[in-house]
Amino acid sequence: MALRGLLRLGEVAIRVLDMAAAREHYGRRLGLHEVMQGEGGRVYYKAWDEHDHHCLVLREADSAGMDYFAFKVYDDATLTELAPKIEAFGLKVEHIAAGVYPYSGRRLQFRLPSGHLMQLYAHKEQIGNTLGTRNPGVMPDEGVIRGFRINRLDHCLLGGPNIDQNARLFREVFEFDLSERLIDVDSEASLALFLSCSTKPHDVAFVLQPEEARFHHVSFLLESTYDVIHAADLIGKYRIPVDVGPNRHGVTRGATIYFFDPSGNRNEVFSGGYVHYPDTPTLTWDTSELGAATFAQDNIPRESFLTVLT
Ligand SMILES: [Fe+2]
């Protein structure tokens, strides 16, 4: 299947308690590139190998967490096609005019059954990855790849109720595949659902939580597993709070490290994972193997990983 419809997670908007500390973290430590400051003191970042203007928006607020997440879709006609389908699913769609969000075309906005605010947009100004598009080479100038050497925004994991309804929306309306799921071994109830619209093992995931609209983590892609260790070295050097040190997920098979920004929002950097195709069977994990599903190098489930959200 050619990649059309929803393309990728294109933007995550996060609340931070102290913007100066957040800029130190996301800019100097992670090495994301600050591309602008906007309305309400918002700060916008991109990762080096993305072409679109920005992928991360920070807003200073009294509580940490996520304001919204947004997927980029293939073209404007896709937005036109999707709006009535989302309404038919039972969600109210708000139409946001082009330009309301900086460098962005029009957006659809709706609230998921889990309480999360989701947006879709087809256009965001492309400013490139510094290599150009003709004879681009493979390495940008020195200093462009810096900090944790993040290539791009990859996915987010969100917590809330009604995750089966979320998955039904993503599968039936957005044409995602359910790549993996974690279920309770006794009741077979869904505890975490991993959804892909690409060849990645997941583009978004939802974990069952009693409270609506919770934020578990935003994840950034690194080029290699060695870069995960390099990031871990910097996390140690700069005393960044670690949730789970370098390990490998059973789910997705990615090499991972989890840590917190100064506001307590969880971040992940990872590398690897298998290739997902539309005919790849859904993989099921149950709670009898919770350790192996989450952290497969020691098979130990982490209490904080399962309970700390913003
Ligand atoms: Fe993740």
Coordinates of C-alpha atoms and ligand atoms in Angstrom, one line a residue:
M1 CA 0.0 0.0 0.0
A2 CA 1.3 3.4 -0.9
L3 CA 1.5 5.7 2.1
R4 CA -1.5 8.0 1.8
G5 CA -4.1 9.3 4.2
L6 CA -2.5 10.0 7.6
L7 CA 1.3 10.1 7.0
R8 CA 2.9 10.6 10.4
L9 CA 2.8 12.2 13.8
G10 CA 3.8 15.7 12.8
E11 CA 3.4 17.9 15.9
V12 CA 3.1 17.5 19.6
A13 CA 2.3 20.5 21.9
I14 CA 3.5 20.1 25.4
R15 CA 3.0 22.2 28.5
V16 CA 6.0 23.0 30.6
L17 CA 6.3 24.7 34.0
D18 CA 9.4 26.8 33.3
M19 CA 10.3 27.8 29.8
A20 CA 13.9 28.6 30.5
A21 CA 14.5 25.1 32.0
A22 CA 12.5 23.6 29.1
R23 CA 14.7 25.4 26.5
E24 CA 17.8 24.2 28.2
H25 CA 16.4 20.6 28.0
Y26 CA 14.9 20.4 24.6
G27 CA 17.3 22.8 22.9
R28 CA 20.8 22.4 24.5
R29 CA 20.5 18.8 25.8
L30 CA 18.3 17.0 23.3
G31 CA 19.7 19.2 20.5
L32 CA 16.5 20.1 18.8
H33 CA 16.6 23.3 16.8
E34 CA 14.5 26.2 18.0
V35 CA 12.9 27.7 14.9
M36 CA 10.7 30.4 16.4
Q37 CA 9.0 32.0 19.4
G38 CA 5.3 32.6 18.9
E39 CA 2.1 33.8 20.5
G40 CA 1.8 33.3 24.3
G41 CA 5.6 32.7 24.6
R42 CA 5.3 29.4 22.8
V43 CA 8.6 28.0 21.6
Y44 CA 8.8 25.9 18.4
Y45 CA 11.4 23.2 17.6
K46 CA 12.3 20.9 14.8
A47 CA 14.6 17.9 14.6
W48 CA 17.4 18.2 12.1
D49 CA 16.3 15.6 9.5
E50 CA 12.7 16.9 9.3
H51 CA 11.6 19.1 6.4
D52 CA 8.6 20.7 8.0
H53 CA 8.9 23.9 10.0
H54 CA 8.5 22.4 13.4
C55 CA 7.4 19.2 15.3
L56 CA 7.4 20.3 18.9
V57 CA 5.6 23.2 20.5
L58 CA 6.2 24.2 24.1
R59 CA 3.8 26.3 26.2
E60 CA 4.5 27.5 29.7
A61 CA 1.6 26.6 32.0
D62 CA 0.8 25.7 35.6
S63 CA 0.6 22.0 34.9
A64 CA 2.7 19.7 32.7
G65 CA 1.2 17.4 30.1
M66 CA 0.1 17.6 26.4
D67 CA -2.2 20.2 24.9
Y68 CA -2.8 18.3 21.6
F69 CA -1.1 16.0 19.1
A70 CA -1.4 16.4 15.3
F71 CA -0.9 14.1 12.4
K72 CA 0.0 15.3 8.9
V73 CA -2.2 13.9 6.2
Y74 CA -1.3 13.5 2.5
D75 CA -3.2 16.4 1.0
D76 CA -6.1 18.8 1.5
A77 CA -8.5 16.4 -0.2
T78 CA -7.8 13.9 2.5
L79 CA -9.0 16.4 5.1
T80 CA -12.2 17.0 3.2
E81 CA -12.8 13.2 3.0
L82 CA -12.0 12.6 6.6
A83 CA -14.1 15.3 8.3
P84 CA -17.5 13.6 7.6
K85 CA -16.1 10.2 8.5
I86 CA -14.9 11.4 11.9
E87 CA -18.3 13.0 12.5
A88 CA -20.0 9.8 11.5
F89 CA -17.9 7.9 14.0
G90 CA -19.4 10.2 16.6
L91 CA -16.8 12.9 17.2
K92 CA -17.5 16.6 16.8
V93 CA -15.0 18.1 14.3
E94 CA -13.9 21.7 14.7
H95 CA -12.5 23.4 11.5
I96 CA -9.5 25.6 12.2
A97 CA -8.6 28.1 9.4
A98 CA -5.2 28.2 7.7
G99 CA -2.7 30.4 9.5
V100 CA -4.3 30.1 13.0
Y101 CA -1.4 27.7 13.7
P102 CA 1.8 29.2 12.4
Y103 CA 3.2 28.0 9.1
S104 CA 0.2 25.6 8.9
G105 CA -2.7 25.1 6.6
R106 CA -6.2 24.4 7.8
R107 CA -6.8 21.9 10.5
L108 CA -9.4 19.5 11.8
Q109 CA -9.6 19.2 15.5
F110 CA -11.6 16.6 17.6
R111 CA -11.4 15.0 21.0
L112 CA -10.7 11.3 21.1
P113 CA -12.8 8.9 23.3
S114 CA -9.7 8.8 25.6
G115 CA -10.1 12.6 26.1
H116 CA -7.0 13.6 24.0
L117 CA -7.2 16.6 21.6
M118 CA -6.1 15.5 18.1
Q119 CA -5.6 17.5 15.0
L120 CA -5.1 16.8 11.3
Y121 CA -3.4 19.1 8.8
A122 CA -2.2 18.7 5.3
H123 CA 0.1 21.6 4.9
K124 CA 3.0 22.9 7.0
E125 CA 5.7 25.1 5.5
Q126 CA 8.8 23.1 4.6
I127 CA 12.1 24.6 5.5
G128 CA 14.3 21.6 4.8
N129 CA 16.9 19.7 6.7
T130 CA 19.9 21.9 5.5
L131 CA 21.1 19.4 2.9
G132 CA 18.9 20.6 0.0
T133 CA 17.2 18.3 -2.4
R134 CA 19.6 18.1 -5.3
N135 CA 22.8 16.1 -4.6
P136 CA 22.0 16.5 -0.9
G137 CA 24.9 14.3 0.5
V138 CA 24.4 12.5 3.7
M139 CA 25.8 14.7 6.5
P140 CA 24.7 18.2 7.3
D141 CA 27.3 20.8 8.5
E142 CA 28.9 20.3 11.8
G143 CA 26.7 21.4 14.7
V144 CA 23.5 20.6 13.0
I145 CA 23.4 17.1 14.4
R146 CA 24.0 17.8 18.1
G147 CA 23.0 16.9 21.7
F148 CA 21.2 13.6 21.6
R149 CA 21.5 13.4 17.8
I150 CA 17.7 13.2 17.3
N151 CA 16.7 12.6 13.7
R152 CA 13.0 13.2 14.0
L153 CA 9.8 13.1 16.1
D154 CA 8.5 9.5 15.9
H155 CA 5.4 8.7 18.1
C156 CA 3.7 9.4 21.3
L157 CA 2.0 7.2 24.0
L158 CA -1.1 8.6 25.5
G159 CA -3.1 7.4 28.5
G160 CA -6.8 7.5 29.1
P161 CA -10.1 5.5 29.2
N162 CA -11.9 4.0 26.1
I163 CA -8.7 2.9 24.3
D164 CA -10.6 0.3 22.4
Q165 CA -12.8 3.0 20.9
N166 CA -9.7 5.0 20.1
A167 CA -8.3 2.0 18.2
R168 CA -11.6 1.5 16.4
L169 CA -11.4 5.1 15.1
F170 CA -7.8 4.7 14.0
R171 CA -8.5 1.4 12.3
E172 CA -11.8 2.0 10.7
V173 CA -11.6 5.7 9.9
F174 CA -7.8 6.4 9.6
E175 CA -6.9 3.0 8.2
F176 CA -4.2 2.2 10.8
D177 CA -3.2 -1.4 11.6
L178 CA -3.2 -2.7 15.1
S179 CA 0.4 -3.8 15.2
E180 CA 0.6 -4.9 18.8
R181 CA -1.5 -5.1 21.9
L182 CA -1.1 -5.8 25.6
I183 CA -4.0 -7.5 27.3
D184 CA -4.9 -8.7 30.8
V185 CA -4.1 -12.4 30.9
D186 CA -7.3 -13.2 32.8
S187 CA -10.0 -10.8 31.4
E188 CA -8.3 -10.2 28.0
A189 CA -9.1 -6.5 28.4
S190 CA -7.0 -4.1 26.4
L191 CA -4.3 -2.4 28.5
A192 CA -2.2 -0.9 25.7
L193 CA -2.8 -0.7 21.9
F194 CA -0.1 0.1 19.3
L195 CA -1.2 1.5 16.0
S196 CA 0.7 1.9 12.7
C197 CA -0.1 3.9 9.6
S198 CA 3.3 3.2 8.1
T199 CA 6.1 0.6 8.1
K200 CA 6.9 1.6 11.7
P201 CA 5.8 -0.8 14.5
H202 CA 3.7 2.1 15.8
D203 CA 2.9 5.7 15.0
V204 CA 0.8 6.2 18.1
A205 CA -0.1 4.1 21.1
F206 CA -2.7 4.3 23.9
V207 CA -2.5 2.9 27.4
L208 CA -5.5 2.3 29.6
Q209 CA -5.7 4.9 32.4
P210 CA -8.8 5.9 34.5
E211 CA -8.2 9.6 34.0
E212 CA -8.7 11.3 30.6
A213 CA -6.1 13.0 28.4
R214 CA -3.0 11.8 30.1
F215 CA 0.4 12.0 28.5
H216 CA 2.8 9.1 28.9
H217 CA 5.7 10.1 26.6
V218 CA 6.8 11.7 23.3
S219 CA 9.5 9.7 21.4
F220 CA 12.2 10.8 19.1
L221 CA 14.1 8.6 16.6
L222 CA 17.9 8.2 16.8
E223 CA 19.9 6.8 13.9
S224 CA 21.5 3.9 15.8
T225 CA 21.5 1.9 19.0
Y226 CA 24.9 3.4 19.8
D227 CA 23.2 6.8 19.7
V228 CA 20.9 5.5 22.5
I229 CA 24.0 4.9 24.6
H230 CA 25.5 8.3 23.6
A231 CA 22.2 9.9 24.8
A232 CA 22.5 7.9 28.1
D233 CA 26.0 9.3 28.6
L234 CA 24.7 12.8 28.2
I235 CA 21.7 12.1 30.5
G236 CA 24.2 11.0 33.1
K237 CA 26.5 13.9 32.5
Y238 CA 23.8 16.5 32.8
R239 CA 21.9 14.7 35.7
I240 CA 18.7 14.4 33.7
P241 CA 16.2 12.3 35.6
V242 CA 16.1 8.8 34.2
D243 CA 12.9 6.7 34.2
V244 CA 14.3 3.6 32.6
G245 CA 18.0 3.3 31.4
P246 CA 19.0 1.7 28.1
N247 CA 17.0 -1.4 27.4
R248 CA 15.0 -3.0 24.5
H249 CA 11.2 -3.1 24.3
G250 CA 9.5 -6.4 23.7
V251 CA 6.7 -4.4 22.0
T252 CA 8.2 -2.9 18.8
R253 CA 11.7 -4.3 19.6
G254 CA 13.1 -0.7 19.8
A255 CA 16.2 0.1 21.8
T256 CA 15.1 2.7 24.2
I257 CA 15.8 5.1 27.1
Y258 CA 13.2 7.0 29.1
F259 CA 13.9 10.2 31.0
F260 CA 12.0 13.3 32.1
D261 CA 12.1 16.9 31.1
P262 CA 12.4 19.5 33.9
S263 CA 8.5 19.7 34.2
G264 CA 8.2 15.9 34.6
N265 CA 7.0 15.1 31.1
R266 CA 8.4 11.8 30.0
N267 CA 10.6 11.7 26.9
E268 CA 12.0 8.7 25.0
V269 CA 14.8 8.4 22.5
F270 CA 15.0 5.1 20.6
S271 CA 16.4 3.3 17.6
G272 CA 15.4 0.3 15.6
G273 CA 12.3 -2.0 15.6
Y274 CA 10.9 -4.3 13.0
V275 CA 9.3 -3.3 9.7
H276 CA 5.5 -3.4 9.8
Y277 CA 3.5 -4.1 6.6
P278 CA -0.3 -4.0 6.3
D279 CA -0.3 -7.8 6.3
T280 CA 1.8 -8.2 9.4
P281 CA -0.3 -10.1 12.0
T282 CA -1.2 -8.2 15.2
L283 CA 1.2 -9.3 18.0
T284 CA -0.4 -9.9 21.4
W285 CA 1.3 -9.7 24.8
D286 CA -0.4 -10.5 28.0
T287 CA 0.3 -9.5 31.6
S288 CA 1.9 -12.9 32.4
E289 CA 4.8 -11.4 30.4
L290 CA 4.6 -7.8 31.3
G291 CA 8.3 -7.5 32.0
A292 CA 9.3 -9.0 28.7
A293 CA 6.7 -6.9 26.8
T294 CA 8.0 -3.6 28.3
F295 CA 11.8 -4.2 28.9
A296 CA 13.1 -7.3 27.3
Q297 CA 16.7 -7.1 28.4
D298 CA 15.9 -7.8 32.1
N299 CA 12.1 -8.6 31.9
I300 CA 11.4 -6.4 34.8
P301 CA 8.3 -4.2 34.6
R302 CA 8.9 -0.8 36.1
E303 CA 6.3 0.6 38.5
S304 CA 7.1 4.2 37.5
F305 CA 6.7 3.4 33.8
L306 CA 3.3 2.1 34.4
T307 CA 2.0 4.8 36.7
V308 CA 3.7 8.1 36.1
L309 CA 2.0 10.3 33.5
T310 CA 1.5 14.0 33.1
Ligands
FE1 FE 7.7 4.9 22.8

